mmCIF file of C-alpha atoms in Angstrom:
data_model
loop_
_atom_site.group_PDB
_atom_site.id
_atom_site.type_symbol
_atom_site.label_atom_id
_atom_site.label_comp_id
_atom_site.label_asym_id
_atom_site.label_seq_id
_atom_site.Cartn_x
_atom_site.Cartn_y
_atom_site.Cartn_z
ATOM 1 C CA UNK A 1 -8.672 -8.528 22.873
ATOM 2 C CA UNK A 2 -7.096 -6.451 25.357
ATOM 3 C CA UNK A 3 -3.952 -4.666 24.856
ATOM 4 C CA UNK A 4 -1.056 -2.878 26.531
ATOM 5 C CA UNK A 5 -1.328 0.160 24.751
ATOM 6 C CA UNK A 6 -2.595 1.550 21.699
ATOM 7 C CA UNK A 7 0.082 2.083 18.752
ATOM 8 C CA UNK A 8 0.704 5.264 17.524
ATOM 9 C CA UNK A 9 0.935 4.411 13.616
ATOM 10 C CA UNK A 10 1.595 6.634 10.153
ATOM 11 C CA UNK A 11 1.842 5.778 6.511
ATOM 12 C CA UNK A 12 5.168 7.678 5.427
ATOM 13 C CA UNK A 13 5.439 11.379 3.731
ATOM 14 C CA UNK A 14 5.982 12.696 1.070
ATOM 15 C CA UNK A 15 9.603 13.537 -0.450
ATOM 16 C CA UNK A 16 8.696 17.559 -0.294
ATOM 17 C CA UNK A 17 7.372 17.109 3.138
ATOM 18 C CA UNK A 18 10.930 15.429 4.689
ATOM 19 C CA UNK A 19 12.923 18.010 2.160
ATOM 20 C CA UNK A 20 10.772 21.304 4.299
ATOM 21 C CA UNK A 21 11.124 19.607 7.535
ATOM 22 C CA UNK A 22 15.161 19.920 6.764
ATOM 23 C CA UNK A 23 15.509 23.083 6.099
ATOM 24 C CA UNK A 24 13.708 23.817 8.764
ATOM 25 C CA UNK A 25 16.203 21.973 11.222
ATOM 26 C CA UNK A 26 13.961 19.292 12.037
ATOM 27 C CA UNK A 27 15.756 15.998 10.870
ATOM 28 C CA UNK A 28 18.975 15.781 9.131
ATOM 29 C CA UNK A 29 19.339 16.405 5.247
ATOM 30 C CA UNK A 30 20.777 12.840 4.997
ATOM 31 C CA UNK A 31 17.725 11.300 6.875
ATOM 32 C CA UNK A 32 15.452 13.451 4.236
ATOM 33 C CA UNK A 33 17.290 12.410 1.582
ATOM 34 C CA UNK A 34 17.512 8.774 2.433
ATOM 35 C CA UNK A 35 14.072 8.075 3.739
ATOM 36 C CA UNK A 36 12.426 4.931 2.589
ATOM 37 C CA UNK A 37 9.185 2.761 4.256
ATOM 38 C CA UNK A 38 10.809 0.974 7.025
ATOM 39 C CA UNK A 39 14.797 1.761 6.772
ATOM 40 C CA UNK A 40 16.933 3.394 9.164
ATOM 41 C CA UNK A 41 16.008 6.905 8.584
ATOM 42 C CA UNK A 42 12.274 5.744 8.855
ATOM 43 C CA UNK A 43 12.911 4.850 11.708
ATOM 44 C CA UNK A 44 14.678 8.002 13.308
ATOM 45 C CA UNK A 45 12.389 10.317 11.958
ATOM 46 C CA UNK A 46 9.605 8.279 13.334
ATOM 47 C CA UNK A 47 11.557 8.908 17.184
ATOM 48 C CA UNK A 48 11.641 12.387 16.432
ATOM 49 C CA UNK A 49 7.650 12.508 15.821
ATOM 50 C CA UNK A 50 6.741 10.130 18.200
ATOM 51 C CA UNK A 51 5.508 7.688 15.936
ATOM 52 C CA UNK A 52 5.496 4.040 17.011
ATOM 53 C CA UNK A 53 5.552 2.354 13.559
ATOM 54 C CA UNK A 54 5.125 3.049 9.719
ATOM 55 C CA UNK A 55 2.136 0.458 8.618
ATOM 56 C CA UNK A 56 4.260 0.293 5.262
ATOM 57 C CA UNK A 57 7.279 -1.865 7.730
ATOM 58 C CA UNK A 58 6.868 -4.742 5.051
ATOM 59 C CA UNK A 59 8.821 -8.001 3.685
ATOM 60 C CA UNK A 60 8.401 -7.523 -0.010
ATOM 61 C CA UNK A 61 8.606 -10.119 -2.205
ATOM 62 C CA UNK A 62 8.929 -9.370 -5.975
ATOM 63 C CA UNK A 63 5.680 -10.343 -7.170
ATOM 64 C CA UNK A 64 5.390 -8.195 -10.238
ATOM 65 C CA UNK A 65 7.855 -7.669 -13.243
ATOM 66 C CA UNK A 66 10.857 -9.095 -12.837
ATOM 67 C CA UNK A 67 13.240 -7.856 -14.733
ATOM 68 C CA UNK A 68 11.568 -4.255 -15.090
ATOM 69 C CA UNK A 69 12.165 -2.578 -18.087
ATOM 70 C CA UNK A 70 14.896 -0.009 -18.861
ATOM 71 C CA UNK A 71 13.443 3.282 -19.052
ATOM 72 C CA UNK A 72 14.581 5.368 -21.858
ATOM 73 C CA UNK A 73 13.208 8.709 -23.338
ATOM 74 C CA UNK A 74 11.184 8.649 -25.887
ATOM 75 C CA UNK A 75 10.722 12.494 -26.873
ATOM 76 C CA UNK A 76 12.032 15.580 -25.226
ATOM 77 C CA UNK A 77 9.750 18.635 -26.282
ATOM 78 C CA UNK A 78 10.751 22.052 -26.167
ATOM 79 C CA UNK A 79 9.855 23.250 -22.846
ATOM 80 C CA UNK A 80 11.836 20.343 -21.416
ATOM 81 C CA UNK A 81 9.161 18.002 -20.867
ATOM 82 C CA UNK A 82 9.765 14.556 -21.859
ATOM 83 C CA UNK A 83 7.652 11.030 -22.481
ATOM 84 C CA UNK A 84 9.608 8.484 -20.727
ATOM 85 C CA UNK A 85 8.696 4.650 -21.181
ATOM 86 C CA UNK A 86 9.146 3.779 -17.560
ATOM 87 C CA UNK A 87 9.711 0.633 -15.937
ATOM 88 C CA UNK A 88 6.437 -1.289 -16.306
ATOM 89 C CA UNK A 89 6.838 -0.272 -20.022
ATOM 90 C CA UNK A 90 4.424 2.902 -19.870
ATOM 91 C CA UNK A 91 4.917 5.881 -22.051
ATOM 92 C CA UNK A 92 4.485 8.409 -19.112
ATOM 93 C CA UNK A 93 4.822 13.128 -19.587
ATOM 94 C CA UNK A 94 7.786 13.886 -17.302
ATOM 95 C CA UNK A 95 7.888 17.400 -16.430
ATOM 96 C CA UNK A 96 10.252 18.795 -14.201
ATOM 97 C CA UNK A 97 9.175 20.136 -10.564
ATOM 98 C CA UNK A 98 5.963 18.634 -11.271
ATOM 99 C CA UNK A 99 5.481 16.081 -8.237
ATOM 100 C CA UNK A 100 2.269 14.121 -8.958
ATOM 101 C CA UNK A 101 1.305 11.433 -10.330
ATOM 102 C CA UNK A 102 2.729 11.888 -14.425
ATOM 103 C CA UNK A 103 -0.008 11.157 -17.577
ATOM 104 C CA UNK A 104 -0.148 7.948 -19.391
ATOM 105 C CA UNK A 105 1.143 8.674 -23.115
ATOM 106 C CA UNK A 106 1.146 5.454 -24.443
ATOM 107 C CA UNK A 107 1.301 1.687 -23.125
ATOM 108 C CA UNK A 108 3.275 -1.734 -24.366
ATOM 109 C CA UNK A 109 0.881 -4.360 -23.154
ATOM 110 C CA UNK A 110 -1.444 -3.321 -26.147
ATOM 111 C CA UNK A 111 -2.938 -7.036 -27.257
ATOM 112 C CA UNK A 112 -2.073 -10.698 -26.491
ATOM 113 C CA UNK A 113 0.798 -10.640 -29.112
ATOM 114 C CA UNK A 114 2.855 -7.926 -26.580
ATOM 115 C CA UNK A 115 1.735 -9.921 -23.598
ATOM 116 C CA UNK A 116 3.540 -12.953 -24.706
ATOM 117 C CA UNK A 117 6.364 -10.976 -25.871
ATOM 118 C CA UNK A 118 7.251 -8.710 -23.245
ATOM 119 C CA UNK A 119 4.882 -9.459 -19.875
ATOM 120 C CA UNK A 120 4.330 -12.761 -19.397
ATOM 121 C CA UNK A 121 8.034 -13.496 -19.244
ATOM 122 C CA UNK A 122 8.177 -10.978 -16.506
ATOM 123 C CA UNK A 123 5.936 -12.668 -14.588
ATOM 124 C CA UNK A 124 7.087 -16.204 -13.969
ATOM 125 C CA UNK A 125 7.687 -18.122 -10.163
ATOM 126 C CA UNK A 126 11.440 -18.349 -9.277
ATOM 127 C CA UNK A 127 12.109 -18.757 -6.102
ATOM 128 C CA UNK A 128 14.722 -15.823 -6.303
ATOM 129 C CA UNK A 129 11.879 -13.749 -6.237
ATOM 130 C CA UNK A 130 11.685 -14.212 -2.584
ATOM 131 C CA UNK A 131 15.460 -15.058 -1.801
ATOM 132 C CA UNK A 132 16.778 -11.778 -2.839
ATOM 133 C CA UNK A 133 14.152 -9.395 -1.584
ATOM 134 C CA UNK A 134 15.345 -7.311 1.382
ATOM 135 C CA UNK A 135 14.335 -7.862 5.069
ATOM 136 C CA UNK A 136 14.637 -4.819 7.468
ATOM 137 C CA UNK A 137 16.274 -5.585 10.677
ATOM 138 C CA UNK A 138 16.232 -2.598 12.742
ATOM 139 C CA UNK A 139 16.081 -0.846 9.873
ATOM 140 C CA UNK A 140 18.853 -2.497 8.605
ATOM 141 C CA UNK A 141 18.450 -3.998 4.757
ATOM 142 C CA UNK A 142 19.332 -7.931 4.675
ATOM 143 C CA UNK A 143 18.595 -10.441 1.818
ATOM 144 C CA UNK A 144 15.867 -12.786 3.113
ATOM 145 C CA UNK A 145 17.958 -15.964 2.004
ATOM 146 C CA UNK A 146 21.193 -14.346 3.192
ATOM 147 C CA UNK A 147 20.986 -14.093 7.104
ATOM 148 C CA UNK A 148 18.267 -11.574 6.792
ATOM 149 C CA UNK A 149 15.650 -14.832 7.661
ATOM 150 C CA UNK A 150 17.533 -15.954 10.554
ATOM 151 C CA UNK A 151 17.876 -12.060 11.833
ATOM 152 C CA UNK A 152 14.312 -12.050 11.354
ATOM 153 C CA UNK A 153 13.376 -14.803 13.469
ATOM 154 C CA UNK A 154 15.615 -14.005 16.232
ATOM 155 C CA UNK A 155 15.277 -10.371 16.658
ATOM 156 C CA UNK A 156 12.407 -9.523 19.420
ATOM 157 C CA UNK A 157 10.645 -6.212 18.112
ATOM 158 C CA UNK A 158 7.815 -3.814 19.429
ATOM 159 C CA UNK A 159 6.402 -3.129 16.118
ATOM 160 C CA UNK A 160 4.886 -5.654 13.145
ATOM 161 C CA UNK A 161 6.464 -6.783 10.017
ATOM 162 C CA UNK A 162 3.930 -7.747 7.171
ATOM 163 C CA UNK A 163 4.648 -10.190 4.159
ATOM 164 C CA UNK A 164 3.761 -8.820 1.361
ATOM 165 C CA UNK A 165 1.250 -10.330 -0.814
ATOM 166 C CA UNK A 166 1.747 -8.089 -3.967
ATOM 167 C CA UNK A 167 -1.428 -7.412 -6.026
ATOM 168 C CA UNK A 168 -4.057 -8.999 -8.096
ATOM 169 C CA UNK A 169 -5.723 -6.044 -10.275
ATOM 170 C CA UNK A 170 -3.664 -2.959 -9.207
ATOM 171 C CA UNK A 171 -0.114 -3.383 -10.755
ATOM 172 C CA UNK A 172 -2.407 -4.795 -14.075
ATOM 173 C CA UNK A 173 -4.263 -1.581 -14.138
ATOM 174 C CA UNK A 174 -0.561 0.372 -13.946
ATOM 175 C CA UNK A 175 0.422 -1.098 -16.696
ATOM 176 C CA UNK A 176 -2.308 -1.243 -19.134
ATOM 177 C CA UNK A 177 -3.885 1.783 -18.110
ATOM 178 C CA UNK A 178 -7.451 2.547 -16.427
ATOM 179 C CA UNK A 179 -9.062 3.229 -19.964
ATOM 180 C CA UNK A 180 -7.591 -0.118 -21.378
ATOM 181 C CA UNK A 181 -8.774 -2.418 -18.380
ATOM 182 C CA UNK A 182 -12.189 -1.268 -19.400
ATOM 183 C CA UNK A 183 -11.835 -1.803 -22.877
ATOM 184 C CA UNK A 184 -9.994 -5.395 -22.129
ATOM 185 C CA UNK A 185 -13.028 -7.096 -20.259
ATOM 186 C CA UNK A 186 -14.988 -6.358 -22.821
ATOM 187 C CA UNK A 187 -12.451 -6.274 -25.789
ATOM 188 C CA UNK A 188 -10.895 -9.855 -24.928
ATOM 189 C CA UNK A 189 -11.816 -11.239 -21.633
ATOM 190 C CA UNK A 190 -9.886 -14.165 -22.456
ATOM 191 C CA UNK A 191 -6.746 -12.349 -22.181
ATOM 192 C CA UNK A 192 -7.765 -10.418 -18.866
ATOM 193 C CA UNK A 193 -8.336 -13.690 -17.388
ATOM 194 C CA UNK A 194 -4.779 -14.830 -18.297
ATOM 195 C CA UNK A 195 -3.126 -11.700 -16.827
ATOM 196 C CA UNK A 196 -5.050 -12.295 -13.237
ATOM 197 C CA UNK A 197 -4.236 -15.583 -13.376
ATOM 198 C CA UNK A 198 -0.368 -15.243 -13.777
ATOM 199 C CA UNK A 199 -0.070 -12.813 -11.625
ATOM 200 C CA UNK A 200 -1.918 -14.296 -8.653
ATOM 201 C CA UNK A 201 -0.300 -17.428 -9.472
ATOM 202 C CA UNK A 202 3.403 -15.515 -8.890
ATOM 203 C CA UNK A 203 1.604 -13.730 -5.839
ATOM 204 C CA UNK A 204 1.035 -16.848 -4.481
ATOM 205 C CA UNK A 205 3.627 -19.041 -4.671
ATOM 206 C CA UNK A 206 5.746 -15.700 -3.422
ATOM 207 C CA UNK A 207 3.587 -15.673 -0.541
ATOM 208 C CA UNK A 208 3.828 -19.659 -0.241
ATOM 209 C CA UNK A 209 8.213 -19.687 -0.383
ATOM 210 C CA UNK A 210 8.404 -16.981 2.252
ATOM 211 C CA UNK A 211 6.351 -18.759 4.762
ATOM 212 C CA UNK A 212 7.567 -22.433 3.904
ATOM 213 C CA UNK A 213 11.127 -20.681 4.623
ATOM 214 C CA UNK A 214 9.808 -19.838 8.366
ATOM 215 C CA UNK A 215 9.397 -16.134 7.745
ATOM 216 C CA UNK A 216 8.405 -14.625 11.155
ATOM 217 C CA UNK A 217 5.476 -12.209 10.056
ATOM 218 C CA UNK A 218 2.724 -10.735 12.276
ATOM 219 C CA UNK A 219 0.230 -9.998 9.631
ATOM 220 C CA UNK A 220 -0.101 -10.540 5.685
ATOM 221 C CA UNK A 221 -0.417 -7.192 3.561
ATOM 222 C CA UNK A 222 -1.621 -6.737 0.306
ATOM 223 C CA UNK A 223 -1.589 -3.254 -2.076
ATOM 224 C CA UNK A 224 -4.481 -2.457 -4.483
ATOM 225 C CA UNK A 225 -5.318 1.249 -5.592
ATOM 226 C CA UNK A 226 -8.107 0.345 -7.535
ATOM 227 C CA UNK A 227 -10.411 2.950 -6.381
ATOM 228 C CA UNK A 228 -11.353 6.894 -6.538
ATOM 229 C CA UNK A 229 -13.368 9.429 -4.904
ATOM 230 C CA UNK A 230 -16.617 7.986 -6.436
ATOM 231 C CA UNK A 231 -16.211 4.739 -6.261
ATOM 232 C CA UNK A 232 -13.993 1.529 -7.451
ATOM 233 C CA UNK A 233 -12.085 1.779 -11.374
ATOM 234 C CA UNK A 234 -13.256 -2.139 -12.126
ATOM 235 C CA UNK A 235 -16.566 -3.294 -12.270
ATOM 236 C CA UNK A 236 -17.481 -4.924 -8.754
ATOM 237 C CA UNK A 237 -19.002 -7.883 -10.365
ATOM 238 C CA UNK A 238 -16.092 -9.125 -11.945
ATOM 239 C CA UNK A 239 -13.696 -8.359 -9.803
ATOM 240 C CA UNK A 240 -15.512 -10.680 -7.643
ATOM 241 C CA UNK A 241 -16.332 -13.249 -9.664
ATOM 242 C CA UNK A 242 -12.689 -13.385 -11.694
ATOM 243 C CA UNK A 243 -10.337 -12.352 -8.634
ATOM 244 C CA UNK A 244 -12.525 -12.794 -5.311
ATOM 245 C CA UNK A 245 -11.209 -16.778 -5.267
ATOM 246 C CA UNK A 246 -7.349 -15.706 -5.459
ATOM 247 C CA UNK A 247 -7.668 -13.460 -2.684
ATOM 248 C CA UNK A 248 -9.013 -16.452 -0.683
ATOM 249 C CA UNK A 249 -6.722 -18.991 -1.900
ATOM 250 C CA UNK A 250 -3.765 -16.455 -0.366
ATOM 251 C CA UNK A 251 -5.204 -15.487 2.756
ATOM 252 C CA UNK A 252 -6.300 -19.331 3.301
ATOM 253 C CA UNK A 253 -2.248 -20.111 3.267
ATOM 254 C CA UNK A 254 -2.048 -17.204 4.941
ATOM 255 C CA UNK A 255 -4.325 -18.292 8.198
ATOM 256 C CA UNK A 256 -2.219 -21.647 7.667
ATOM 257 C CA UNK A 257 0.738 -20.046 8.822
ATOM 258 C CA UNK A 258 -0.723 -18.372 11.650
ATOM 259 C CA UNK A 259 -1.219 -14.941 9.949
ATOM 260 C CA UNK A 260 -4.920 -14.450 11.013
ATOM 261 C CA UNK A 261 -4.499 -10.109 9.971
ATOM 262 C CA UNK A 262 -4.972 -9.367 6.253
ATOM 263 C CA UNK A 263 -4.598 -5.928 5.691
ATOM 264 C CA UNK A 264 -5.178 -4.497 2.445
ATOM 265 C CA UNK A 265 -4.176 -0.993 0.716
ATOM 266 C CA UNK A 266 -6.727 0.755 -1.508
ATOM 267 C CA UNK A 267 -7.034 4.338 -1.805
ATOM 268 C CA UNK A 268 -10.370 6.234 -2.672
ATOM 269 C CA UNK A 269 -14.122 5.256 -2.212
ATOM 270 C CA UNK A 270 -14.047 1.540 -1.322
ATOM 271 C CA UNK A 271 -17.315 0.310 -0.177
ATOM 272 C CA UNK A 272 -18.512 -1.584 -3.819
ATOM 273 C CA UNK A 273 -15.352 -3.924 -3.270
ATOM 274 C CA UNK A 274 -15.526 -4.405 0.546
ATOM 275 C CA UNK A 275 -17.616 -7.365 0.209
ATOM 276 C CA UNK A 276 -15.619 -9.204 -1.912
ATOM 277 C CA UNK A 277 -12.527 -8.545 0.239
ATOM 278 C CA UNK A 278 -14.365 -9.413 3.780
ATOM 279 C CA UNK A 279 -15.795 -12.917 2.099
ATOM 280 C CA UNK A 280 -12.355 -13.835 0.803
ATOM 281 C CA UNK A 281 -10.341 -13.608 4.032
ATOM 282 C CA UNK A 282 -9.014 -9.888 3.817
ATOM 283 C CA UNK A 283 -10.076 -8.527 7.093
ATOM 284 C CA UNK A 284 -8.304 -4.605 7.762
ATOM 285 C CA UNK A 285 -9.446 -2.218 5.673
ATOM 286 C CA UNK A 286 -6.623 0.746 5.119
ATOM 287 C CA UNK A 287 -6.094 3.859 4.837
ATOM 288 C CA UNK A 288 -9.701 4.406 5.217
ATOM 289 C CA UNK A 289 -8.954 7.965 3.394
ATOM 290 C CA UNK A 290 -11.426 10.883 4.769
ATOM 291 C CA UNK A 291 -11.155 12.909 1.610
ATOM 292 C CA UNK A 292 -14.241 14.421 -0.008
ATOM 293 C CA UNK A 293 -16.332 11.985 1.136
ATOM 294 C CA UNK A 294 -15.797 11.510 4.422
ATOM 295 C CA UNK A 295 -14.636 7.655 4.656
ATOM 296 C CA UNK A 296 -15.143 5.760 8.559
ATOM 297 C CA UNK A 297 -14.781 2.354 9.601
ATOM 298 C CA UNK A 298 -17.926 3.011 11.633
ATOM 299 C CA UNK A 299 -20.480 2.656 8.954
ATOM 300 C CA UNK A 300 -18.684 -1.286 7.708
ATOM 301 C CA UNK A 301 -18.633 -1.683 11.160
ATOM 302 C CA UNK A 302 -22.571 -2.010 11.104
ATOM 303 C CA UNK A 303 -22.302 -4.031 8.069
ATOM 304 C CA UNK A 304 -20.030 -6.019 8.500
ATOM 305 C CA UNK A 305 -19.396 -6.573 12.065
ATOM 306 C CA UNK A 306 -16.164 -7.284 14.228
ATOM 307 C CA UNK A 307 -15.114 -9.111 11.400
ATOM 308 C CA UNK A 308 -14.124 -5.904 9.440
ATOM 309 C CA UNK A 309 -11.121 -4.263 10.899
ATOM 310 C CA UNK A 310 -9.381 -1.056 10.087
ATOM 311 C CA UNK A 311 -5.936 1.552 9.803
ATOM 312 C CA UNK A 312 -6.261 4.770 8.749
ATOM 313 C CA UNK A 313 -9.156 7.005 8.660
ATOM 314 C CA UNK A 314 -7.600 9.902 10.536
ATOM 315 C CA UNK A 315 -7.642 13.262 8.142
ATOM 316 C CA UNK A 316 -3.899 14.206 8.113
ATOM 317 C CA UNK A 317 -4.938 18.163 6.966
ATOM 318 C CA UNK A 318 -5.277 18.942 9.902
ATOM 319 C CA UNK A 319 -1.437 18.528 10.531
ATOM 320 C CA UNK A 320 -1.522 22.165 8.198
ATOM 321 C CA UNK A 321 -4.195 23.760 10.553
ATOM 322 C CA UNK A 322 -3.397 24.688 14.364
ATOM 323 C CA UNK A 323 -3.780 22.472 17.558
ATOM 324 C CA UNK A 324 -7.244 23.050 17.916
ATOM 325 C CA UNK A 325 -7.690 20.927 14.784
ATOM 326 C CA UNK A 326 -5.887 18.338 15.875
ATOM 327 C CA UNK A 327 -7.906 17.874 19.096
ATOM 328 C CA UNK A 328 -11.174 17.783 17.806
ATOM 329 C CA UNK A 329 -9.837 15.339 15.195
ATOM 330 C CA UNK A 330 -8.365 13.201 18.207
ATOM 331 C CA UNK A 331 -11.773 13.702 19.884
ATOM 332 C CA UNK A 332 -13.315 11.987 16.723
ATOM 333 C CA UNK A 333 -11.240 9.431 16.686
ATOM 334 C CA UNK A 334 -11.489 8.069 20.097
ATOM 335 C CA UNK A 335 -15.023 7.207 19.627
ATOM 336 C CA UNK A 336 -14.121 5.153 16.771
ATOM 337 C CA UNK A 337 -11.465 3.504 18.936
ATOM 338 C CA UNK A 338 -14.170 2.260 21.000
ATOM 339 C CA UNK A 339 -15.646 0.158 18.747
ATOM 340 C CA UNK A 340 -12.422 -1.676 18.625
ATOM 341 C CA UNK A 341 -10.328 -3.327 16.072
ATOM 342 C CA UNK A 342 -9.455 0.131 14.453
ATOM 343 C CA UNK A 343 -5.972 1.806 14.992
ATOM 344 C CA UNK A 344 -5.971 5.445 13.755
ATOM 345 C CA UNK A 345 -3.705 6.187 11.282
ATOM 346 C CA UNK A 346 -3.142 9.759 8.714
ATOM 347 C CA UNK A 347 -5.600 8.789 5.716
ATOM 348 C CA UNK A 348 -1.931 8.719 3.759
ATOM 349 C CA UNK A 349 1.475 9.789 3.361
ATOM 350 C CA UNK A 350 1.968 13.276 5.640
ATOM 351 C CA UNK A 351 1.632 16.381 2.913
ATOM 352 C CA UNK A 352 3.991 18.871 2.518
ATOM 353 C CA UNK A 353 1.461 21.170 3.961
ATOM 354 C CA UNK A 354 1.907 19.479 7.483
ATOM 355 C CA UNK A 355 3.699 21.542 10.619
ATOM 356 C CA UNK A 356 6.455 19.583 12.213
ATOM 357 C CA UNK A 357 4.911 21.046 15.493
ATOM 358 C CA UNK A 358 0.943 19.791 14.798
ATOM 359 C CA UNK A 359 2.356 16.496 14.084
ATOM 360 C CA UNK A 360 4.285 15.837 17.549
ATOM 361 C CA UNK A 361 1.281 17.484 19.189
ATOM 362 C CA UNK A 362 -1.108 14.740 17.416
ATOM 363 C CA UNK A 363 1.035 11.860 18.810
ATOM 364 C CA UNK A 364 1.843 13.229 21.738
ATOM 365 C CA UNK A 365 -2.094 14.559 22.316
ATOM 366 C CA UNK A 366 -3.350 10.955 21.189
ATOM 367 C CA UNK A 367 -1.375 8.343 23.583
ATOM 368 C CA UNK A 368 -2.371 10.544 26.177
ATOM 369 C CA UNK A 369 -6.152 10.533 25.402
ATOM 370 C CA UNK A 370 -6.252 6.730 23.897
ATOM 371 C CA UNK A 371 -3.598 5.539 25.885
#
């Protein structure tokens, strides 16, 4: 359809990054310090850069464990390092200054005897789920069922607000581990169908209170990460055949409501899973990452058609090159803009690699070549 203009979008940064960027003079150590997807100091540093928007401006419902658990240390080894059972009740190696992603020691969810016990609980509809969650109005944090739904409605805004629609696989992989899932199709399948059941049963009636309340969303979003550089971490045949039909019972309530943009958040290599998302109503592929492989929205576009839409897919190292870089990635971009439907977008949070300078060039440089 035609538009006005064409947003300039991001995905966030990492801590490090907004921590460099301070020191530096940049943005304020406060604003560094206090950053979160969508708040107030998202907000401001996204003025500074010349962002429009941070895809990640979401309503989130609590869709997952509810209560979490309270992490406590399980052993402290000599050089410091610790194993921590965390919040979703995984035994995780805690070292400090190390910034990644932390091994997997040891998990609860071990059979259907700690299921019942401790997750399944954790997982049950209550409307509080949804009440108590925090809108962002102008960055501003307000409890959906106290004034934040009514600011919500009534506030005009130049940038979109997605409802969450948590996730069906992902948050069960982070708790019972890659390796497990595997193990637990095969192992007792019987079991793996209850967990995807309960939890797309919460996601949905989450999804289902915060539009029956009159939330005023623009598109639906939901969050995956069930892929890597070679390829998906669940076997494309059942997730299609055990969690294909959730997706579509969501985005179906979804459309209902007048949200006709699904977006949906899966890192790595995501082709083998694409089908199942296009035929069950999710529609924007994102963040598209470029990585090793070299991820486009161009060849799904052939595929799939105009029916496949996408954010992302614009490969953020070159924010840690020089300007040249960043022009002949705008130059690639733009021709992908032309097939429409597809908003660039960093293929993920900004790296602490990235120069402050290369960044306001890139938004600057692209509104001025895609207008």
């Amino acid at each position: 359809q035609p538009v006005d203009r064409m947003p300039v979008v991001y995905f966030g940064f990492w801590q490090e990054t907004l921590e460099k960027w301070a020191r530096e003079g940049h943005l304020s150590a406060d604003c560094a310090r206090g950053w979160g997807d969508g708040n107030a100091c998202d907000r401001e540093v996204a003025r500074l850069l010349g962002f429009d928007f941070n895809w990640q401006s979401v309503f989130a419902p609590a869709s997952f464990l509810k209560p979490t658990f309270a992490p406590e240390v399980v052993r402290t080894l000599p050089d410091g390092t610790q194993h921590i059972r965390n919040g979703l009740g995984v035994t995780v190696m805690v070292k400090e200054g190390a910034g990644s992603i932390p091994s997997e020691i040891e998990h609860l969810l071990k059979d259907r005897a700690s299921w019942e016990a401790h997750y399944k609980p954790r997982l049950q509809w209550n409307p509080a789920r949804v009440e108590e969650a925090i809108v962002r109005v102008d960055g501003q944090p307000l409890p959906f069922g106290g004034g934040g739904l009514e600011a919500l409605r009534g506030n005009p805004r130049d940038w979109p607000v997605a409802l969450h629609a948590g996730s069906l696989v992902g948050t069960i992989r982070n708790i019972v581990g890659v390796e497990n899932l595997c193990y637990l199709e095969v192992d007792d399948p019987s079991l793996l169908h209850e967990i995807v059941e309960t939890v797309a049963e919460l996601c949905y009636h989450c999804v289902e209170h915060a539009l029956e309340r009159g939330g005023a969303f623009d598109l639906g979003h939901f969050w995956e990460d069930i892929c890597f550089k070679n390829g998906p971490l669940v076997r494309p045949q059942w997730f299609d055949e055990q969690v294909g039909h959730h997706y579509r019972r969501i985005t179906g309530l979804m459309n209902r409501h007048g949200l006709d943009i699904v977006s949906l958040d899966c890192d790595g290599q995501i082709d083998a899973l694409i089908p199942t998302w296009i035929e069950n109503g999710v529609n924007t592929m994102f963040p598209i990452e470029v990585g090793t492989w070299n991820a486009s929205i161009e060849p799904w576009r052939r595929q799939y058609g105009p029916r496949l839409r996408g954010v992302g897919g614009m490969n953020k190292t070159v924010f840690a090159r020089d300007r040249r870089a960043v022009d002949a990635e705008i130059d690639r971009l733009a021709r992908l803009v032309e097939l429409g439907g597809f908003i660039p977008c960093p293929d993920h949070r900004i790296a602490p690699d990235a120069i402050w300078d290369n960044v306001r060039y890139y938004t600057e440089r692209l509104r001025l070549v895609l207008g």
